[in-house]
Amino acid sequence: YVAFPQARKASLASFLEKRKQRAMNA
Amino acid sequence: ASTADPTKTHHHMISSTSSQLFNQETLQQRLQQLIEGARESWTYAIFWQSSYDYSGASLLGWGDGYYKGDADKAKSKLKTASAAEQEHRKKVLRELNSLISGSASAPDDAVDEEVTDTEWFFLVSMTQSFFVNSGGLPGQAFFSNSPVWVCGPERLANSGCERARQGHVFGLQTMVCIPSANGVVELGSTEVIAQSSDLMNKVRFLFNFN
């Protein structure tokens, strides 16, 4: 994952953050 | 054109004519706006951005994506995943999570939630890119400059597109690719959604930045 490109990193961060929110709201 | 930076770019993606026009934050907002405001229930939206490989061949790669999930979570739940597969998904998610938040951060409970089929399909999409002339749905939409709307399990399974076939395996019932300036907007849903010009107009409005 070292070379995980910037655009994907940003997408991934937002995916994980929203996933956390969904888990808390469940 | 942007300059290549091997530390930041994916293997064969060396240039992107449109990267300066698209700022990640606005892409994310536009994708979110597109499906959160829709009457239909879309599971995710992805923007595939056009670029070129070393030989000059046209290529679509990850631009950004917004995962909404399903109102009825049972729909996206583990139709295909065995216990071992679920463990694998969680392991990958834990690794990705420490990549993002740093390995020193506290363990995150949300990471240990089940990784649904559609979440996994979305995550795997981040690693994919398509040649425009390879016959897949995103390439087809971009190449012909016209939308491709595939709905119903049989049509997805038999569309001749590997991505659509995969989508079907992971529980999608509708996949749509709509061309825009510099790329393609793809939407997927676990429900059967009939074609609407409303959605296509919305994509044209939100994604034709030029």
mmCIF file of C-alpha atoms in Angstrom:
data_model
loop_
_atom_site.group_PDB
_atom_site.id
_atom_site.type_symbol
_atom_site.label_atom_id
_atom_site.label_comp_id
_atom_site.label_asym_id
_atom_site.label_seq_id
_atom_site.Cartn_x
_atom_site.Cartn_y
_atom_site.Cartn_z
ATOM 1 C CA TYR A 1 0.000 0.000 0.000
ATOM 2 C CA VAL A 2 3.022 2.276 0.096
ATOM 3 C CA ALA A 3 2.358 3.531 -3.412
ATOM 4 C CA PHE A 4 -1.358 4.006 -2.869
ATOM 5 C CA PRO A 5 -1.943 7.099 -5.010
ATOM 6 C CA GLN A 6 -3.105 10.377 -3.511
ATOM 7 C CA ALA A 7 -6.578 10.452 -5.114
ATOM 8 C CA ARG A 8 -7.334 6.967 -3.850
ATOM 9 C CA LYS A 9 -5.994 7.818 -0.419
ATOM 10 C CA ALA A 10 -8.405 10.753 -0.147
ATOM 11 C CA SER A 11 -11.311 8.595 -1.365
ATOM 12 C CA LEU A 12 -10.375 5.870 1.075
ATOM 13 C CA ALA A 13 -10.145 8.286 4.001
ATOM 14 C CA SER A 14 -13.617 9.577 3.275
ATOM 15 C CA PHE A 15 -14.984 6.041 2.797
ATOM 16 C CA LEU A 16 -13.559 4.932 6.170
ATOM 17 C CA GLU A 17 -14.804 8.055 7.938
ATOM 18 C CA LYS A 18 -18.361 7.621 6.609
ATOM 19 C CA ARG A 19 -18.225 3.930 7.509
ATOM 20 C CA LYS A 20 -17.333 4.877 11.069
ATOM 21 C CA GLN A 21 -20.281 7.284 11.166
ATOM 22 C CA ARG A 22 -22.654 4.617 9.832
ATOM 23 C CA ALA A 23 -21.442 2.162 12.484
ATOM 24 C CA MET A 24 -21.995 4.725 15.250
ATOM 25 C CA ASN A 25 -25.486 5.596 14.001
ATOM 26 C CA ALA A 26 -26.531 1.958 13.679
ATOM 27 C CA ALA B 1 -0.695 18.555 -19.109
ATOM 28 C CA SER B 2 0.405 17.635 -15.632
ATOM 29 C CA THR B 3 3.864 16.279 -15.048
ATOM 30 C CA ALA B 4 4.358 12.673 -14.046
ATOM 31 C CA ASP B 5 5.307 12.031 -10.469
ATOM 32 C CA PRO B 6 6.124 8.352 -10.000
ATOM 33 C CA THR B 7 5.694 8.618 -6.259
ATOM 34 C CA LYS B 8 2.106 9.713 -6.652
ATOM 35 C CA THR B 9 0.782 7.997 -9.733
ATOM 36 C CA HIS B 10 -0.532 4.508 -10.338
ATOM 37 C CA HIS B 11 1.676 2.162 -12.408
ATOM 38 C CA HIS B 12 0.777 3.024 -15.989
ATOM 39 C CA MET B 13 -1.118 6.237 -15.399
ATOM 40 C CA ILE B 14 1.392 8.912 -16.215
ATOM 41 C CA SER B 15 -0.617 11.899 -17.205
ATOM 42 C CA SER B 16 -3.980 13.334 -16.585
ATOM 43 C CA THR B 17 -5.187 16.170 -18.739
ATOM 44 C CA SER B 18 -7.943 17.034 -16.343
ATOM 45 C CA SER B 19 -6.431 16.713 -12.894
ATOM 46 C CA GLN B 20 -6.082 20.450 -12.430
ATOM 47 C CA LEU B 21 -9.747 20.987 -13.230
ATOM 48 C CA PHE B 22 -10.950 18.491 -10.692
ATOM 49 C CA ASN B 23 -10.337 19.090 -7.105
ATOM 50 C CA GLN B 24 -10.911 16.035 -4.985
ATOM 51 C CA GLU B 25 -13.166 17.858 -2.561
ATOM 52 C CA THR B 26 -15.584 19.104 -5.203
ATOM 53 C CA LEU B 27 -15.653 15.690 -6.889
ATOM 54 C CA GLN B 28 -16.640 14.097 -3.595
ATOM 55 C CA GLN B 29 -19.337 16.739 -3.040
ATOM 56 C CA ARG B 30 -20.733 16.323 -6.543
ATOM 57 C CA LEU B 31 -20.891 12.535 -6.289
ATOM 58 C CA GLN B 32 -22.600 12.852 -2.925
ATOM 59 C CA GLN B 33 -25.052 15.432 -4.276
ATOM 60 C CA LEU B 34 -25.830 13.183 -7.220
ATOM 61 C CA ILE B 35 -27.000 10.211 -5.163
ATOM 62 C CA GLU B 36 -28.039 11.647 -1.811
ATOM 63 C CA GLY B 37 -30.550 13.891 -3.552
ATOM 64 C CA ALA B 38 -31.883 11.203 -5.880
ATOM 65 C CA ARG B 39 -35.312 9.609 -5.598
ATOM 66 C CA GLU B 40 -33.849 6.247 -6.551
ATOM 67 C CA SER B 41 -31.659 4.448 -4.060
ATOM 68 C CA TRP B 42 -28.139 4.261 -5.473
ATOM 69 C CA THR B 43 -25.532 2.349 -3.482
ATOM 70 C CA TYR B 44 -22.485 4.226 -4.770
ATOM 71 C CA ALA B 45 -21.241 6.659 -7.390
ATOM 72 C CA ILE B 46 -17.767 6.632 -8.939
ATOM 73 C CA PHE B 47 -16.074 9.130 -11.203
ATOM 74 C CA TRP B 48 -13.692 7.398 -13.649
ATOM 75 C CA GLN B 49 -11.229 9.938 -14.924
ATOM 76 C CA SER B 50 -9.753 9.726 -18.386
ATOM 77 C CA SER B 51 -5.990 9.678 -18.814
ATOM 78 C CA TYR B 52 -3.374 8.023 -21.020
ATOM 79 C CA ASP B 53 -0.833 5.268 -20.569
ATOM 80 C CA TYR B 54 2.771 5.379 -21.838
ATOM 81 C CA SER B 55 1.767 4.345 -25.353
ATOM 82 C CA GLY B 56 -0.867 7.061 -25.548
ATOM 83 C CA ALA B 57 -3.777 4.652 -25.253
ATOM 84 C CA SER B 58 -6.849 6.150 -23.617
ATOM 85 C CA LEU B 59 -7.513 4.853 -20.136
ATOM 86 C CA LEU B 60 -10.111 5.375 -17.413
ATOM 87 C CA GLY B 61 -8.886 5.288 -13.833
ATOM 88 C CA TRP B 62 -10.164 6.086 -10.361
ATOM 89 C CA GLY B 63 -11.028 9.747 -9.948
ATOM 90 C CA ASP B 64 -13.141 9.580 -6.804
ATOM 91 C CA GLY B 65 -16.052 7.667 -5.349
ATOM 92 C CA TYR B 66 -18.863 8.085 -2.866
ATOM 93 C CA TYR B 67 -20.287 5.043 -1.118
ATOM 94 C CA LYS B 68 -23.752 5.542 0.308
ATOM 95 C CA GLY B 69 -24.687 1.966 1.151
ATOM 96 C CA ASP B 70 -28.132 0.454 1.235
ATOM 97 C CA ALA B 71 -31.089 1.641 3.258
ATOM 98 C CA ASP B 72 -31.814 -2.008 3.859
ATOM 99 C CA LYS B 73 -28.427 -3.233 4.963
ATOM 100 C CA ALA B 74 -29.444 -6.877 4.630
ATOM 101 C CA LYS B 75 -29.435 -6.384 0.867
ATOM 102 C CA SER B 76 -25.711 -5.834 0.669
ATOM 103 C CA LYS B 77 -24.871 -8.435 3.266
ATOM 104 C CA LEU B 78 -22.583 -11.312 2.593
ATOM 105 C CA LYS B 79 -24.185 -13.186 -0.214
ATOM 106 C CA THR B 80 -20.843 -14.489 -1.332
ATOM 107 C CA ALA B 81 -18.494 -14.119 1.594
ATOM 108 C CA SER B 82 -17.460 -17.185 3.553
ATOM 109 C CA ALA B 83 -16.038 -16.751 7.059
ATOM 110 C CA ALA B 84 -12.514 -16.889 5.610
ATOM 111 C CA GLU B 85 -13.365 -14.315 2.958
ATOM 112 C CA GLN B 86 -14.884 -12.055 5.629
ATOM 113 C CA GLU B 87 -11.700 -12.350 7.723
ATOM 114 C CA HIS B 88 -9.658 -11.436 4.648
ATOM 115 C CA ARG B 89 -11.801 -8.364 3.978
ATOM 116 C CA LYS B 90 -11.509 -7.210 7.595
ATOM 117 C CA LYS B 91 -7.755 -7.698 7.517
ATOM 118 C CA VAL B 92 -7.427 -5.596 4.362
ATOM 119 C CA LEU B 93 -9.665 -2.933 5.863
ATOM 120 C CA ARG B 94 -7.585 -2.836 9.063
ATOM 121 C CA GLU B 95 -4.433 -2.391 7.002
ATOM 122 C CA LEU B 96 -5.991 0.335 4.899
ATOM 123 C CA ASN B 97 -7.248 2.010 8.050
ATOM 124 C CA SER B 98 -3.784 2.131 9.589
ATOM 125 C CA LEU B 99 -2.433 3.418 6.270
ATOM 126 C CA ILE B 100 -4.862 6.328 6.541
ATOM 127 C CA SER B 101 -4.857 7.038 10.267
ATOM 128 C CA GLY B 102 -1.334 5.882 11.076
ATOM 129 C CA SER B 103 -0.445 2.572 12.655
ATOM 130 C CA ALA B 104 -0.074 4.180 16.075
ATOM 131 C CA SER B 105 -3.722 5.184 16.233
ATOM 132 C CA ALA B 106 -6.170 3.391 18.502
ATOM 133 C CA PRO B 107 -7.917 0.350 17.063
ATOM 134 C CA ASP B 108 -11.161 1.317 15.436
ATOM 135 C CA ASP B 109 -14.328 -0.681 16.196
ATOM 136 C CA ALA B 110 -15.942 0.301 12.901
ATOM 137 C CA VAL B 111 -13.189 -1.490 11.050
ATOM 138 C CA ASP B 112 -14.260 -4.755 12.625
ATOM 139 C CA GLU B 113 -17.803 -4.461 11.326
ATOM 140 C CA GLU B 114 -18.670 -6.913 8.566
ATOM 141 C CA VAL B 115 -17.482 -5.746 5.194
ATOM 142 C CA THR B 116 -20.500 -6.086 2.928
ATOM 143 C CA ASP B 117 -20.333 -7.259 -0.671
ATOM 144 C CA THR B 118 -21.056 -3.817 -2.072
ATOM 145 C CA GLU B 119 -18.481 -2.175 0.218
ATOM 146 C CA TRP B 120 -15.921 -4.689 -0.989
ATOM 147 C CA PHE B 121 -16.859 -4.137 -4.632
ATOM 148 C CA PHE B 122 -16.439 -0.379 -4.097
ATOM 149 C CA LEU B 123 -13.052 -0.793 -2.390
ATOM 150 C CA VAL B 124 -11.711 -3.096 -5.085
ATOM 151 C CA SER B 125 -12.823 -0.554 -7.701
ATOM 152 C CA MET B 126 -10.199 1.854 -6.358
ATOM 153 C CA THR B 127 -7.480 -0.399 -7.736
ATOM 154 C CA GLN B 128 -8.987 -0.736 -11.206
ATOM 155 C CA SER B 129 -8.530 1.026 -14.502
ATOM 156 C CA PHE B 130 -9.911 0.288 -17.948
ATOM 157 C CA PHE B 131 -8.790 0.771 -21.483
ATOM 158 C CA VAL B 132 -11.431 2.741 -23.291
ATOM 159 C CA ASN B 133 -11.665 0.271 -26.163
ATOM 160 C CA SER B 134 -11.738 -2.863 -23.998
ATOM 161 C CA GLY B 135 -15.489 -3.370 -24.178
ATOM 162 C CA GLY B 136 -16.285 -2.751 -20.486
ATOM 163 C CA LEU B 137 -19.201 -0.538 -19.493
ATOM 164 C CA PRO B 138 -17.195 2.568 -18.455
ATOM 165 C CA GLY B 139 -15.043 2.413 -21.592
ATOM 166 C CA GLN B 140 -18.048 1.794 -23.796
ATOM 167 C CA ALA B 141 -19.845 4.853 -22.396
ATOM 168 C CA PHE B 142 -16.757 7.031 -22.800
ATOM 169 C CA PHE B 143 -15.891 5.778 -26.280
ATOM 170 C CA SER B 144 -19.402 6.106 -27.685
ATOM 171 C CA ASN B 145 -20.118 9.254 -25.664
ATOM 172 C CA SER B 146 -23.514 7.852 -24.742
ATOM 173 C CA PRO B 147 -24.891 6.438 -21.492
ATOM 174 C CA VAL B 148 -24.985 2.715 -20.804
ATOM 175 C CA TRP B 149 -27.783 1.557 -18.491
ATOM 176 C CA VAL B 150 -27.858 -2.096 -17.477
ATOM 177 C CA CYS B 151 -30.512 -3.314 -15.061
ATOM 178 C CA GLY B 152 -31.717 -6.705 -13.963
ATOM 179 C CA PRO B 153 -29.522 -9.563 -12.790
ATOM 180 C CA GLU B 154 -29.536 -11.461 -16.114
ATOM 181 C CA ARG B 155 -28.518 -8.433 -18.131
ATOM 182 C CA LEU B 156 -25.668 -7.627 -15.720
ATOM 183 C CA ALA B 157 -24.422 -11.198 -15.714
ATOM 184 C CA ASN B 158 -24.564 -11.437 -19.512
ATOM 185 C CA SER B 159 -23.437 -7.951 -20.501
ATOM 186 C CA GLY B 160 -20.038 -9.165 -21.669
ATOM 187 C CA CYS B 161 -18.386 -6.745 -19.244
ATOM 188 C CA GLU B 162 -16.235 -8.214 -16.478
ATOM 189 C CA ARG B 163 -16.988 -5.318 -14.129
ATOM 190 C CA ALA B 164 -20.758 -5.722 -14.591
ATOM 191 C CA ARG B 165 -20.448 -9.465 -14.056
ATOM 192 C CA GLN B 166 -18.539 -8.776 -10.824
ATOM 193 C CA GLY B 167 -21.130 -6.214 -9.787
ATOM 194 C CA HIS B 168 -23.810 -8.847 -10.259
ATOM 195 C CA VAL B 169 -21.857 -11.348 -8.125
ATOM 196 C CA PHE B 170 -21.632 -8.732 -5.346
ATOM 197 C CA GLY B 171 -25.380 -8.109 -5.368
ATOM 198 C CA LEU B 172 -25.845 -5.171 -7.731
ATOM 199 C CA GLN B 173 -28.969 -5.110 -9.861
ATOM 200 C CA THR B 174 -28.377 -1.873 -11.743
ATOM 201 C CA MET B 175 -25.190 -0.352 -13.159
ATOM 202 C CA VAL B 176 -25.106 2.848 -15.125
ATOM 203 C CA CYS B 177 -22.256 4.640 -16.876
ATOM 204 C CA ILE B 178 -22.791 8.197 -18.057
ATOM 205 C CA PRO B 179 -20.063 10.014 -20.004
ATOM 206 C CA SER B 180 -19.053 13.494 -18.902
ATOM 207 C CA ALA B 181 -16.227 15.884 -19.639
ATOM 208 C CA ASN B 182 -12.939 14.046 -18.961
ATOM 209 C CA GLY B 183 -14.470 10.842 -17.720
ATOM 210 C CA VAL B 184 -17.426 8.685 -16.865
ATOM 211 C CA VAL B 185 -19.779 8.709 -13.899
ATOM 212 C CA GLU B 186 -20.769 5.207 -12.804
ATOM 213 C CA LEU B 187 -23.644 4.452 -10.451
ATOM 214 C CA GLY B 188 -24.613 1.128 -8.954
ATOM 215 C CA SER B 189 -27.608 -0.081 -6.979
ATOM 216 C CA THR B 190 -28.790 -3.281 -5.326
ATOM 217 C CA GLU B 191 -32.245 -2.412 -6.654
ATOM 218 C CA VAL B 192 -33.581 -2.540 -10.197
ATOM 219 C CA ILE B 193 -33.762 1.076 -11.330
ATOM 220 C CA ALA B 194 -35.312 2.029 -14.645
ATOM 221 C CA GLN B 195 -33.549 4.445 -16.978
ATOM 222 C CA SER B 196 -34.265 8.106 -16.292
ATOM 223 C CA SER B 197 -33.276 11.175 -18.258
ATOM 224 C CA ASP B 198 -33.446 13.073 -14.970
ATOM 225 C CA LEU B 199 -30.298 11.362 -13.709
ATOM 226 C CA MET B 200 -28.447 11.871 -16.974
ATOM 227 C CA ASN B 201 -29.286 15.572 -16.942
ATOM 228 C CA LYS B 202 -28.059 15.796 -13.370
ATOM 229 C CA VAL B 203 -24.734 14.210 -14.337
ATOM 230 C CA ARG B 204 -24.383 16.618 -17.246
ATOM 231 C CA PHE B 205 -25.073 19.528 -14.939
ATOM 232 C CA LEU B 206 -22.724 18.411 -12.134
ATOM 233 C CA PHE B 207 -19.832 16.921 -14.108
ATOM 234 C CA ASN B 208 -19.324 18.950 -17.246
ATOM 235 C CA PHE B 209 -16.917 21.370 -15.664
ATOM 236 C CA ASN B 210 -15.645 22.738 -18.936
#
